[in-house]
PDB file of C-alpha atoms in Angstrom:
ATOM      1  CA  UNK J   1       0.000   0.000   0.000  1.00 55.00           C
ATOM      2  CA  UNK J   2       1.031   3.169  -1.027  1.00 61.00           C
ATOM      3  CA  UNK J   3       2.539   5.450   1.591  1.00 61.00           C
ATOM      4  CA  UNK J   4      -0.396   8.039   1.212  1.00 71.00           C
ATOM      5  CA  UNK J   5      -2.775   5.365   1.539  1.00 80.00           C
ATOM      6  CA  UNK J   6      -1.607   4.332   4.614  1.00 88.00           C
ATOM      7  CA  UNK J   7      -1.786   7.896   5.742  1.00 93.00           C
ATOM      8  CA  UNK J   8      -5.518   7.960   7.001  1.00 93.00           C
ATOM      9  CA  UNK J   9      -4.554   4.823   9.099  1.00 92.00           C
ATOM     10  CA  UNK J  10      -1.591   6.216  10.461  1.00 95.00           C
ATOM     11  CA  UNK J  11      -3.583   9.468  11.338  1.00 95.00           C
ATOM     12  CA  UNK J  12      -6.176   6.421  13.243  1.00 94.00           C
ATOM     13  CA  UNK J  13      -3.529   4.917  14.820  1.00 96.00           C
ATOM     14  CA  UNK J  14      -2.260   8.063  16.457  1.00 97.00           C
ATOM     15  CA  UNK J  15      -5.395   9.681  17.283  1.00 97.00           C
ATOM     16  CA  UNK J  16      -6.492   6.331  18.998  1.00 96.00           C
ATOM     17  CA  UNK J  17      -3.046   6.750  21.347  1.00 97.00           C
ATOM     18  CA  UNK J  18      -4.156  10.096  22.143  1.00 97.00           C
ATOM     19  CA  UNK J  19      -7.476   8.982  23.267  1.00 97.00           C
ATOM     20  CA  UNK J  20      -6.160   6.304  25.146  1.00 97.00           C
ATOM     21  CA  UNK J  21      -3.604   8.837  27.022  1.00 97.00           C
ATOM     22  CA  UNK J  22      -6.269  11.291  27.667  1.00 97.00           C
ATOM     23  CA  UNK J  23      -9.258   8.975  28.706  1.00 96.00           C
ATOM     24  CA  UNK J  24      -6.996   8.135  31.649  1.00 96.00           C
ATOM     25  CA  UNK J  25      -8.373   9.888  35.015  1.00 94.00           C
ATOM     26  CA  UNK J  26      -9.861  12.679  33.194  1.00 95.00           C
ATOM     27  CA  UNK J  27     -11.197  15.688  35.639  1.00 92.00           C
ATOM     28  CA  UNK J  28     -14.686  14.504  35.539  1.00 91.00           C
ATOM     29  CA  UNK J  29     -15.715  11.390  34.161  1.00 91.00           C
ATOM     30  CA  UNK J  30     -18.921  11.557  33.477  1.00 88.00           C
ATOM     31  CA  UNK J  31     -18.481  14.318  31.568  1.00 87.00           C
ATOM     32  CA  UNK J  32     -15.617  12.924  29.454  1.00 93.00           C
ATOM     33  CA  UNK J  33     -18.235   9.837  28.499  1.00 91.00           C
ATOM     34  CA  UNK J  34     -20.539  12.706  27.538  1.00 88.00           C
ATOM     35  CA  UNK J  35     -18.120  14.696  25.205  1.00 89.00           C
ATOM     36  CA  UNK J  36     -16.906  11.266  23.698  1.00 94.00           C
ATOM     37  CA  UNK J  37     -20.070  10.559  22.037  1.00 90.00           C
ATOM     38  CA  UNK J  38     -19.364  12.718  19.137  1.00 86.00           C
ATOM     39  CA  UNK J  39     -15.992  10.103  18.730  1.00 93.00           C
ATOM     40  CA  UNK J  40     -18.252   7.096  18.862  1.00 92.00           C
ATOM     41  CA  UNK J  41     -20.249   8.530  15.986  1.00 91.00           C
ATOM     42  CA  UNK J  42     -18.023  10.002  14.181  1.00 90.00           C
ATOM     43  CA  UNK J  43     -14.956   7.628  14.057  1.00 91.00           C
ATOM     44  CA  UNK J  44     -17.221   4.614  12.878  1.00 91.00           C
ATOM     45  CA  UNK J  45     -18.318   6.743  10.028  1.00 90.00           C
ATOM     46  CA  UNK J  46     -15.396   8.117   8.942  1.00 90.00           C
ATOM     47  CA  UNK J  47     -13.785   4.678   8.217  1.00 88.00           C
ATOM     48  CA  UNK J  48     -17.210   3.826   6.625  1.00 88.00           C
ATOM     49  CA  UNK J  49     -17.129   6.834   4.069  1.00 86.00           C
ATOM     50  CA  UNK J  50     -12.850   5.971   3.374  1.00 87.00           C
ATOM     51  CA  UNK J  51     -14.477   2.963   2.095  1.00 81.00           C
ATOM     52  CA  UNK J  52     -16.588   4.801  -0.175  1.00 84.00           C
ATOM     53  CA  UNK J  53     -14.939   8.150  -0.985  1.00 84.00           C
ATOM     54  CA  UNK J  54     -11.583   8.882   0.032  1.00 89.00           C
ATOM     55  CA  UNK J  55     -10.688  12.259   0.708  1.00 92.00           C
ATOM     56  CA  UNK J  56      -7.805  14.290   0.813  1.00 92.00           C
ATOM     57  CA  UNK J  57      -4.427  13.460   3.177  1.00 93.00           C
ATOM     58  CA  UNK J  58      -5.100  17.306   4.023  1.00 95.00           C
ATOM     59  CA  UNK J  59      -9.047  16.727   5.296  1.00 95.00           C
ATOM     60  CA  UNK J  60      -7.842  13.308   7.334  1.00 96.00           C
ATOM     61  CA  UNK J  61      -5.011  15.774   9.017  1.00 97.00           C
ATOM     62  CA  UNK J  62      -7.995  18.744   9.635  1.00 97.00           C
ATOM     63  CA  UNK J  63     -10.247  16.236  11.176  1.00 97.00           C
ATOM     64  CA  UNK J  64      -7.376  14.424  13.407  1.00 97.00           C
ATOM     65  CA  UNK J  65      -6.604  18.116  14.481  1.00 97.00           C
ATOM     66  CA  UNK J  66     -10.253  18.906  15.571  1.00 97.00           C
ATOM     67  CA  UNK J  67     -10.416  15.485  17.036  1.00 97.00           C
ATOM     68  CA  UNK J  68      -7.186  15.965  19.080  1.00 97.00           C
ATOM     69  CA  UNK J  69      -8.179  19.138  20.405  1.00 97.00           C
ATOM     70  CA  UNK J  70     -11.915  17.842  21.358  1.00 96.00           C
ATOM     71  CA  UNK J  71     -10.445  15.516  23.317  1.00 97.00           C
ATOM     72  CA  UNK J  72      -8.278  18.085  25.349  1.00 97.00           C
ATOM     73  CA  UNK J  73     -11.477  19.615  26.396  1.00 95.00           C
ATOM     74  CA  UNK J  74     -13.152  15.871  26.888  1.00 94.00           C
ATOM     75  CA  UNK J  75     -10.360  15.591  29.615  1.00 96.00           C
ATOM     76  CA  UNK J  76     -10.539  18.344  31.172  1.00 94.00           C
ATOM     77  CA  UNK J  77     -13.606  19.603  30.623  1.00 91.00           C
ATOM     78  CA  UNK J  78     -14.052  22.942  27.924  1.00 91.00           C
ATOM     79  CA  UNK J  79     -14.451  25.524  30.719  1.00 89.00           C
ATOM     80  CA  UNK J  80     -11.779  24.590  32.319  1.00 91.00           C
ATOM     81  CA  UNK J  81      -8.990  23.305  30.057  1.00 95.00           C
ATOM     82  CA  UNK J  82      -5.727  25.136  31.665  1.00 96.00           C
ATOM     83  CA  UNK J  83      -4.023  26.377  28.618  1.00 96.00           C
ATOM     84  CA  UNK J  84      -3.367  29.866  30.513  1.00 95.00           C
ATOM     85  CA  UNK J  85      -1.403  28.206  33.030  1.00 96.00           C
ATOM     86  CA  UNK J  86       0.319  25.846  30.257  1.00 96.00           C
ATOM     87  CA  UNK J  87       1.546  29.235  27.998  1.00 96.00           C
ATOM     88  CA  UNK J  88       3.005  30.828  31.582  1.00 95.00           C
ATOM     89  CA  UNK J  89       4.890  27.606  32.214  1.00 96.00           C
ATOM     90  CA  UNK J  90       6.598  28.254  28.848  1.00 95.00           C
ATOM     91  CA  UNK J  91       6.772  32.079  28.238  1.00 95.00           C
ATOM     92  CA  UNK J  92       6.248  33.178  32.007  1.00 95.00           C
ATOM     93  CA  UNK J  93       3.248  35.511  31.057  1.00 94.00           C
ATOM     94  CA  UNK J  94      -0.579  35.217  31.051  1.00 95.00           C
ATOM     95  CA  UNK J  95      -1.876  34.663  27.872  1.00 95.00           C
ATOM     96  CA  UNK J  96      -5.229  35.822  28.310  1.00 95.00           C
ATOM     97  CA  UNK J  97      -4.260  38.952  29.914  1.00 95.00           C
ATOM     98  CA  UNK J  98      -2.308  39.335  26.417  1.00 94.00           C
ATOM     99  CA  UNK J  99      -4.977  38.971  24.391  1.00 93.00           C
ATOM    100  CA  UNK J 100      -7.559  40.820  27.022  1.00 93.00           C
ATOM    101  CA  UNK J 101      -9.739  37.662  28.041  1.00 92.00           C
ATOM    102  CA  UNK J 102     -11.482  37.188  31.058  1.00 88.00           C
ATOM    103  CA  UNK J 103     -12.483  33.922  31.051  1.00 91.00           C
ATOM    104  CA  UNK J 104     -11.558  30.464  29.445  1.00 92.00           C
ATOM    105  CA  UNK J 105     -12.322  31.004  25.784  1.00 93.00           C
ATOM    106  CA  UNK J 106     -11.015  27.111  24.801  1.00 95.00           C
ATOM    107  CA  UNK J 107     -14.926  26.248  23.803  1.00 93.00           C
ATOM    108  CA  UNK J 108     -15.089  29.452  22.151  1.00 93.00           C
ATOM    109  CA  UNK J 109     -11.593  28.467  19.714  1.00 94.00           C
ATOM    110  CA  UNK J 110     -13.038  24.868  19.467  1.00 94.00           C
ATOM    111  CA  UNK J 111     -16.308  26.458  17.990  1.00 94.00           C
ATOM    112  CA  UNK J 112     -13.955  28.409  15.266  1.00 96.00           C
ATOM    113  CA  UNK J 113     -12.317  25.887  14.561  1.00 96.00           C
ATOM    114  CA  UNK J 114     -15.136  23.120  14.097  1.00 95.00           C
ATOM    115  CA  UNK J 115     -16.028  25.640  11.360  1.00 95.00           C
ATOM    116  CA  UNK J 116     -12.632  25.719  10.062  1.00 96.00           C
ATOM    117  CA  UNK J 117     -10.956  22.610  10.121  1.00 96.00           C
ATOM    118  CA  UNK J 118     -13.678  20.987   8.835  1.00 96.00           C
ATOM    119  CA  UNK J 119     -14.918  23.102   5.683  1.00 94.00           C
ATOM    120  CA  UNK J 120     -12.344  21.449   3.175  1.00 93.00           C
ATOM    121  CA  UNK J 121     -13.317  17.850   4.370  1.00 94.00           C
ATOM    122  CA  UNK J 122     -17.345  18.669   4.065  1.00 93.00           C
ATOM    123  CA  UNK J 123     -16.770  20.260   1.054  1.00 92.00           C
ATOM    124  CA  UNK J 124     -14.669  17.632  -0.447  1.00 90.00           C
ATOM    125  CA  UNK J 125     -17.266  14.760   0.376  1.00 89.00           C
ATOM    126  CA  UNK J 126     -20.246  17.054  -1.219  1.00 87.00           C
ATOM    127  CA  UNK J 127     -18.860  18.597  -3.673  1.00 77.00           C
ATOM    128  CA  UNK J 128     -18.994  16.078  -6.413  1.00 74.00           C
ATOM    129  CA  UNK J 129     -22.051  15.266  -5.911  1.00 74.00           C
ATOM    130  CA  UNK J 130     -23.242  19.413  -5.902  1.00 68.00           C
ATOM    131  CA  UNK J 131     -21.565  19.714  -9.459  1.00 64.00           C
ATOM    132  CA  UNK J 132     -17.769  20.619  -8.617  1.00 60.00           C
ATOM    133  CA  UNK J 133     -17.303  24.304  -8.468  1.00 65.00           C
ATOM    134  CA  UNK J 134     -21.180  25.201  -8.868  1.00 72.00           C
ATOM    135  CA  UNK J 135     -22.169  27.917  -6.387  1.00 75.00           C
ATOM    136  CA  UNK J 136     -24.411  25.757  -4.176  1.00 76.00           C
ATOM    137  CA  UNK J 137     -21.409  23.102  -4.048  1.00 79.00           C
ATOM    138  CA  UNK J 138     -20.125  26.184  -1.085  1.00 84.00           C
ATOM    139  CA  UNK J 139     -23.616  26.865  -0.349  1.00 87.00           C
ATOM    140  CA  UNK J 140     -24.445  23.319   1.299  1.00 89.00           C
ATOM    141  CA  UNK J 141     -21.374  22.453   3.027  1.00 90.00           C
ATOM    142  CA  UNK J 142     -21.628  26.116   4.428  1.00 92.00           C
ATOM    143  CA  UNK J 143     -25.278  25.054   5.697  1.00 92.00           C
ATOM    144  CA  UNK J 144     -24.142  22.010   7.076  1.00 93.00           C
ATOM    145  CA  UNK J 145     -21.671  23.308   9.536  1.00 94.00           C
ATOM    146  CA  UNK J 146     -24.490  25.823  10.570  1.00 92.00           C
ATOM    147  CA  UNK J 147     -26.765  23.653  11.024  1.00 93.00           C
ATOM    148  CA  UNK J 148     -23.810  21.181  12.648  1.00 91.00           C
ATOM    149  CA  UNK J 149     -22.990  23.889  14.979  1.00 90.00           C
ATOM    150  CA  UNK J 150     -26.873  24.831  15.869  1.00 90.00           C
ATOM    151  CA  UNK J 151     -27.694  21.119  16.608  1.00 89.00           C
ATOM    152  CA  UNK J 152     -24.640  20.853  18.988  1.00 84.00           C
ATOM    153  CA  UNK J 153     -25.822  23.468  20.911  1.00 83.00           C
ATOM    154  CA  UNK J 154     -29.337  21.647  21.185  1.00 86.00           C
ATOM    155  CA  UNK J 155     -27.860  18.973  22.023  1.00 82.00           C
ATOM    156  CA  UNK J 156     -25.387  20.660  24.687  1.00 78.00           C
ATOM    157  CA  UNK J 157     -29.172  22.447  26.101  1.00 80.00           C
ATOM    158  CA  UNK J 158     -31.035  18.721  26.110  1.00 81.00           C
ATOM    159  CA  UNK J 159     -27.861  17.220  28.303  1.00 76.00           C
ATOM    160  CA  UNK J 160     -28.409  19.745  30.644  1.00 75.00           C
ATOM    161  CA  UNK J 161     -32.230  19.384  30.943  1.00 78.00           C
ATOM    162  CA  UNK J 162     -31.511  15.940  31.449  1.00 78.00           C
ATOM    163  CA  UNK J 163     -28.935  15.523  33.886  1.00 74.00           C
ATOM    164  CA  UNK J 164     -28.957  18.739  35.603  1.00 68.00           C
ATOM    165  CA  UNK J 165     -26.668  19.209  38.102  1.00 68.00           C
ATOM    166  CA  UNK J 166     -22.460  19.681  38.209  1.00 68.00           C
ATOM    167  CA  UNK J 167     -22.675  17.083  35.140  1.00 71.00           C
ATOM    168  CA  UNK J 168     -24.564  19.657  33.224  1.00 62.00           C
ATOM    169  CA  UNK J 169     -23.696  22.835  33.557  1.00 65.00           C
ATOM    170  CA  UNK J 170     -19.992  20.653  33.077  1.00 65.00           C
ATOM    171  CA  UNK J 171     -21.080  19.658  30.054  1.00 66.00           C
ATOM    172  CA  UNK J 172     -23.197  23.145  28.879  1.00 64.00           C
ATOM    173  CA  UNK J 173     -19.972  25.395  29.973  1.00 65.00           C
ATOM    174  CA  UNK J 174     -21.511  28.647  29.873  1.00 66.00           C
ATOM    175  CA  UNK J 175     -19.062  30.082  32.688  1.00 72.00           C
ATOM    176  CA  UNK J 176     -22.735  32.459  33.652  1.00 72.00           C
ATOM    177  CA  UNK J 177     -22.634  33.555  30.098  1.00 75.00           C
ATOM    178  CA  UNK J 178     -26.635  33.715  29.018  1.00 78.00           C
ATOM    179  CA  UNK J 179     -25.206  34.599  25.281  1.00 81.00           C
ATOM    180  CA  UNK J 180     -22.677  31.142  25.395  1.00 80.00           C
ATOM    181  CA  UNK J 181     -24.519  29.356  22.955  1.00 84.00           C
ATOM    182  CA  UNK J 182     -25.072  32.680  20.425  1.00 88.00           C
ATOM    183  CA  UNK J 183     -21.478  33.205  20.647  1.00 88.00           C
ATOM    184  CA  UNK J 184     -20.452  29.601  20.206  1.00 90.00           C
ATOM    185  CA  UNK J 185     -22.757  29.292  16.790  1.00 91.00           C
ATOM    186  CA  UNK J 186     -21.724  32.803  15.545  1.00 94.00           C
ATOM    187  CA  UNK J 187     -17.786  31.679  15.849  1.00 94.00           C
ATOM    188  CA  UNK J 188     -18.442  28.524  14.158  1.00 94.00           C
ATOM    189  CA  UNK J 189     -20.296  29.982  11.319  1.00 94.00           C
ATOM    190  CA  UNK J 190     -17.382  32.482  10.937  1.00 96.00           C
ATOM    191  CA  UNK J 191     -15.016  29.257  10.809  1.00 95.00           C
ATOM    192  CA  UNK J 192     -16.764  27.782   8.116  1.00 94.00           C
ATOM    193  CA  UNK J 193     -16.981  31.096   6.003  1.00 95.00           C
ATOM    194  CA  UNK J 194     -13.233  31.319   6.719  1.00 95.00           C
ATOM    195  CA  UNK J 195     -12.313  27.486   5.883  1.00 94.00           C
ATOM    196  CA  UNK J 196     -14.374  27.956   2.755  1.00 92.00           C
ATOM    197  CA  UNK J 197     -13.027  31.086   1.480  1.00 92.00           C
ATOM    198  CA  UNK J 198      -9.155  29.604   2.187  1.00 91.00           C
ATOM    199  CA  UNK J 199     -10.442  25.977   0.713  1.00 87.00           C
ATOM    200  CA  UNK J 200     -11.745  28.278  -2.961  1.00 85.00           C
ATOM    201  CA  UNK J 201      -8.271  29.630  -2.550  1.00 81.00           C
ATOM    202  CA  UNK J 202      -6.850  26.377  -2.412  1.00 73.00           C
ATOM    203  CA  UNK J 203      -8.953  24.389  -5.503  1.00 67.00           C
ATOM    204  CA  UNK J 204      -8.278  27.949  -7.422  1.00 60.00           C
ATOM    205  CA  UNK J 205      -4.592  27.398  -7.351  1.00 60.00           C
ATOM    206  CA  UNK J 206      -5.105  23.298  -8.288  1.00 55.00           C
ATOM    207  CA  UNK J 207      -4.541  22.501 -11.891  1.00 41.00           C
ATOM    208  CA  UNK J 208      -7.625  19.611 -11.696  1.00 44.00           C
ATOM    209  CA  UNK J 209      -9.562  19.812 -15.131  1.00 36.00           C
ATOM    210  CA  UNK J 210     -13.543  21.331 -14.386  1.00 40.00           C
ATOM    211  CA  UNK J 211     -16.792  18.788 -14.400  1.00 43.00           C
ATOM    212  CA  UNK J 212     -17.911  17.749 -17.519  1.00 37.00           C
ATOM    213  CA  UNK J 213     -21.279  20.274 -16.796  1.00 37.00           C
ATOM    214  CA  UNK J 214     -18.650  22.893 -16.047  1.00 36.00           C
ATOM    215  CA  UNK J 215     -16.494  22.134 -19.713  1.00 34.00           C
ATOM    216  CA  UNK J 216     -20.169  21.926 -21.264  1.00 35.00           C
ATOM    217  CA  UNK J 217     -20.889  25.260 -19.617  1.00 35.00           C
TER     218      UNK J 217
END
């Protein structure tokens, strides 16, 4: 098997050591099995759709990325992943007093980058079926991610109905902000408008030959 074929797998192999790693004594457990859900799912049909349309080395590395750094906050939770305390270890300064936050802000740089990492992948598994570089080929992996991002937060609201508790306001991470969820979908959306935009950048600078619709065209 060709060395890029083996890529995807290698990208699986590694992402299942990080799991392993970091579903040892996570902060809270119960909201680690919570958070891990969305692996469970999505995993299973990832190596279902390799089977049936293999995408780009580049998408398999975007989605092991956003993958990786979902389960950072599985461990430790979202609202409290300590990567303020991590940059002062190594530069000896606060990083959100740098940048002029006041709270953890992890969940809100997941949320970009849900939108981000994953715009080339979603658009490379719908775009040839949306006729290649036809306008609503962007249009419908843009609405996607929206609608992704939206459901999430249902989701995140149901949990919390459900459980209640320290397990959901864990899991909901608000940190007392009513506009969380707002917030959360508006800096997804801007991911996926950003992945998109740098993905039409990308294909524009491909040499791949246009659809046959697009040569009829």
């Amino acid at each position: 098997m060709p060395t890029s074929q083996r890529y995807p797998w290698i990208l699986a192999a590694l992402f299942a050591a990080v799991w392993i790693a970091l579903a040892i004594d996570p902060w809270y457990r119960e909201d680690w099995a919570l958070e891990n859900v969305l692996v469970v799912v999505a995993v299973p049909v990832l190596v279902a759709l390799y089977r049936r349309q293999r995408l780009s080395n580049l998408s398999y590395t975007l989605i092991f990325l956003f993958l990786c750094l979902h389960e950072i906050g599985a461990h430790h939770t979202y609202a409290e992943v300590p990567y303020d305390r991590w940059f002062e270890t190594l530069t000896g300064s606060s990083f959100n007093q740098l940048v002029g936050w006041e709270r953890n802000n992890f969940d809100r740089v997941i949320h970009f980058t849900f939108g981000l990492l994953l715009a080339l992948p979603l658009r490379e598994l719908t775009g040839p079926t949306l006729g290649g570089r036809k306008p609503w080929s962007w249009l419908v992996p843009l609405c996607l991610l929206i609608a992704a991002s939206t459901l999430f937060e249902l989701i995140e609201w149901a949990a919390a109905m459900i459980f209640g508790g320290d397990l959901g306001m864990a899991y909901l991470g608000t940190q007392g902000d009513i506009w969380d969820a707002h917030k959360d979908m508006a800096l997804a959306n801007a991911g996926a408008v950003l992945g998109l935009i740098l993905t039409a950048g990308r294909i524009g600078r491909t040499t791949e030959l246009p659809d046959e619709e697009e040569r009829a065209g």
